[in-house]
GROMACS .gro file of C-alpha atoms in nm:
model
  146
    1MET     CA    1   0.000   0.000   0.000
    2GLU     CA    2   0.143   0.337  -0.102
    3ASN     CA    3   0.166   0.636   0.124
    4ASN     CA    4  -0.018   0.913  -0.064
    5GLN     CA    5   0.003   1.175   0.211
    6LYS     CA    6   0.155   1.504   0.107
    7PRO     CA    7   0.458   1.603   0.314
    8LYS     CA    8   0.396   1.883   0.561
    9LEU     CA    9   0.609   2.193   0.605
   10GLY     CA   10   0.671   2.142   0.974
   11GLY     CA   11   0.634   2.360   1.277
   12GLY     CA   12   0.965   2.542   1.239
   13ILE     CA   13   0.897   2.678   0.891
   14MET     CA   14   0.541   2.769   0.987
   15THR     CA   15   0.649   2.948   1.306
   16ILE     CA   16   0.931   3.147   1.143
   17SER     CA   17   0.702   3.237   0.851
   18ILE     CA   18   0.424   3.362   1.076
   19ILE     CA   19   0.664   3.567   1.288
   20GLN     CA   20   0.819   3.724   0.980
   21LEU     CA   21   0.482   3.794   0.818
   22ILE     CA   22   0.364   3.976   1.131
   23VAL     CA   23   0.686   4.177   1.162
   24ASN     CA   24   0.682   4.265   0.792
   25ALA     CA   25   0.318   4.374   0.814
   26PHE     CA   26   0.420   4.629   1.077
   27VAL     CA   27   0.716   4.737   0.862
   28ILE     CA   28   0.485   4.794   0.564
   29LEU     CA   29   0.238   4.986   0.781
   30GLY     CA   30   0.524   5.206   0.900
   31LEU     CA   31   0.682   5.263   0.561
   32ILE     CA   32   0.367   5.370   0.376
   33PRO     CA   33   0.311   5.686   0.586
   34LEU     CA   34   0.685   5.752   0.578
   35ILE     CA   35   0.673   5.758   0.197
   36PHE     CA   36   0.351   5.952   0.144
   37ALA     CA   37   0.346   6.184   0.448
   38ARG     CA   38   0.718   6.239   0.507
   39ASP     CA   39   0.698   6.620   0.519
   40MET     CA   40   0.411   6.612   0.766
   41MET     CA   41   0.601   6.371   0.991
   42ILE     CA   42   0.913   6.589   0.983
   43GLY     CA   43   0.697   6.890   1.075
   44GLN     CA   44   0.540   6.703   1.366
   45PHE     CA   45   0.880   6.598   1.497
   46LYS     CA   46   1.006   6.958   1.477
   47THR     CA   47   0.706   7.090   1.672
   48ILE     CA   48   0.780   6.856   1.962
   49GLY     CA   49   1.150   6.938   1.945
   50ALA     CA   50   1.268   6.595   1.837
   51ASP     CA   51   1.557   6.584   1.594
   52ILE     CA   52   1.507   6.237   1.448
   53PRO     CA   53   1.701   6.147   1.135
   54MET     CA   54   1.457   6.036   0.866
   55PRO     CA   55   1.542   5.810   0.574
   56THR     CA   56   1.502   5.960   0.230
   57THR     CA   57   1.199   5.876   0.021
   58SER     CA   58   1.407   5.659  -0.212
   59GLU     CA   59   1.547   5.461   0.083
   60SER     CA   60   1.192   5.410   0.211
   61ILE     CA   61   1.072   5.293  -0.130
   62ILE     CA   62   1.361   5.047  -0.161
   63SER     CA   63   1.284   4.913   0.187
   64LEU     CA   64   0.915   4.879   0.098
   65VAL     CA   65   0.991   4.690  -0.225
   66LEU     CA   66   1.232   4.455  -0.047
   67THR     CA   67   0.980   4.394   0.231
   68LEU     CA   68   0.707   4.315  -0.021
   69LEU     CA   69   0.940   4.075  -0.204
   70LEU     CA   70   1.023   3.908   0.128
   71VAL     CA   71   0.651   3.864   0.200
   72ILE     CA   72   0.599   3.715  -0.148
   73GLY     CA   73   0.888   3.475  -0.086
   74ILE     CA   74   0.743   3.366   0.248
   75ILE     CA   75   0.399   3.311   0.095
   76LEU     CA   76   0.555   3.099  -0.182
   77ILE     CA   77   0.748   2.900   0.080
   78LEU     CA   78   0.420   2.832   0.260
   79CYS     CA   79   0.282   2.713  -0.077
   80LYS     CA   80   0.580   2.473  -0.101
   81LYS     CA   81   0.731   2.643  -0.408
   82ALA     CA   82   1.107   2.638  -0.464
   83ALA     CA   83   1.087   2.987  -0.618
   84GLY     CA   84   0.985   3.117  -0.275
   85VAL     CA   85   1.307   2.985  -0.123
   86TYR     CA   86   1.514   3.156  -0.392
   87ILE     CA   87   1.325   3.487  -0.358
   88TYR     CA   88   1.339   3.477   0.021
   89PHE     CA   89   1.713   3.420   0.050
   90THR     CA   90   1.796   3.661  -0.234
   91VAL     CA   91   1.606   3.936  -0.053
   92VAL     CA   92   1.773   3.842   0.278
   93VAL     CA   93   2.117   3.882   0.117
   94ILE     CA   94   2.015   4.215  -0.040
   95ASN     CA   95   1.877   4.330   0.297
   96LEU     CA   96   2.215   4.247   0.448
   97ILE     CA   97   2.426   4.415   0.179
   98TYR     CA   98   2.216   4.731   0.126
   99PRO     CA   99   2.261   4.884   0.476
  100ILE     CA  100   2.631   4.794   0.472
  101VAL     CA  101   2.676   4.984   0.145
  102MET     CA  102   2.469   5.281   0.262
  103ASN     CA  103   2.585   5.317   0.624
  104GLY     CA  104   2.888   5.094   0.667
  105PHE     CA  105   2.916   4.768   0.858
  106LYS     CA  106   2.770   4.752   1.206
  107LEU     CA  107   2.773   4.438   1.416
  108ALA     CA  108   2.409   4.498   1.510
  109SER     CA  109   2.306   4.445   1.147
  110LEU     CA  110   2.384   4.075   1.188
  111THR     CA  111   2.098   4.033   1.436
  112GLY     CA  112   1.863   4.046   1.138
  113LEU     CA  113   2.006   3.710   1.030
  114ILE     CA  114   1.870   3.511   1.325
  115LEU     CA  115   1.532   3.426   1.170
  116PRO     CA  116   1.670   3.366   0.817
  117VAL     CA  117   1.935   3.127   0.955
  118LEU     CA  118   1.666   2.937   1.145
  119MET     CA  119   1.454   2.933   0.829
  120ALA     CA  120   1.750   2.796   0.631
  121ILE     CA  121   1.795   2.517   0.884
  122PHE     CA  122   1.427   2.424   0.878
  123ILE     CA  123   1.411   2.436   0.498
  124TYR     CA  124   1.723   2.219   0.479
  125LEU     CA  125   1.555   1.961   0.702
  126LYS     CA  126   1.247   1.959   0.475
  127ARG     CA  127   1.432   2.012   0.146
  128GLU     CA  128   1.249   1.729  -0.030
  129ILE     CA  129   0.926   1.931  -0.016
  130PHE     CA  130   1.085   2.202  -0.230
  131GLY     CA  131   1.263   1.960  -0.463
  132PHE     CA  132   1.613   2.017  -0.327
  133GLY     CA  133   1.847   1.730  -0.254
  134VAL     CA  134   1.657   1.477  -0.460
  135ASN     CA  135   1.912   1.245  -0.619
  136ALA     CA  136   1.866   1.158  -0.982
  137ALA     CA  137   1.997   0.810  -0.892
  138SER     CA  138   1.712   0.753  -0.650
  139THR     CA  139   1.449   0.841  -0.910
  140ASN     CA  140   1.618   0.673  -1.208
  141PRO     CA  141   1.808   0.358  -1.109
  142PRO     CA  142   2.107   0.260  -1.325
  143SER     CA  143   2.030   0.044  -1.626
  144ASP     CA  144   2.211  -0.259  -1.480
  145MET     CA  145   1.977  -0.261  -1.179
  146GLN     CA  146   1.656  -0.284  -1.383
   0.00000   0.00000   0.00000
C-alpha cells in the first residue's frame, strides 16, 4: 500500500514564517506613511523638538519593495514552491548588503540574520518538499539494476 500523504512543512517553517509575516506587516504599515506623508512627519517631529534622522523617500521605497518581495517569498514557501526559497534568500542577502553599502558595517546588522538562519535550517531539514536534494539516482536507477 502506497503512502499518498503530502509532506507537511513542519512547525519550524510555519512558526518562522508567521513571525516574519507579522513583523513585515508592521514594517509595511510604518513605511507607507513615511513615503507619502514624510513632510508632515518631519513637521510634527520639529514641533515637539525631536531631531530624528529620517530616511530619504528613495530609501523608504527600496525598503518597501524589499519587504514586499520578502513577504511574497514567504507566501511561496508556505505554498511549497522552490521559487519562494530563492526569492526569500535573495532578498535576505540584499537586505544584508544594502545597509552595509549605505551606512557601513555595524555588528548589530547581523541580528537580522537570526530568523533567516533558522529558516535555512528548517528548509534544509524539509528540502524534499521544495525539490532540493533529490538524487537523480534515486528516481532513475542505473540500467544494470533494472
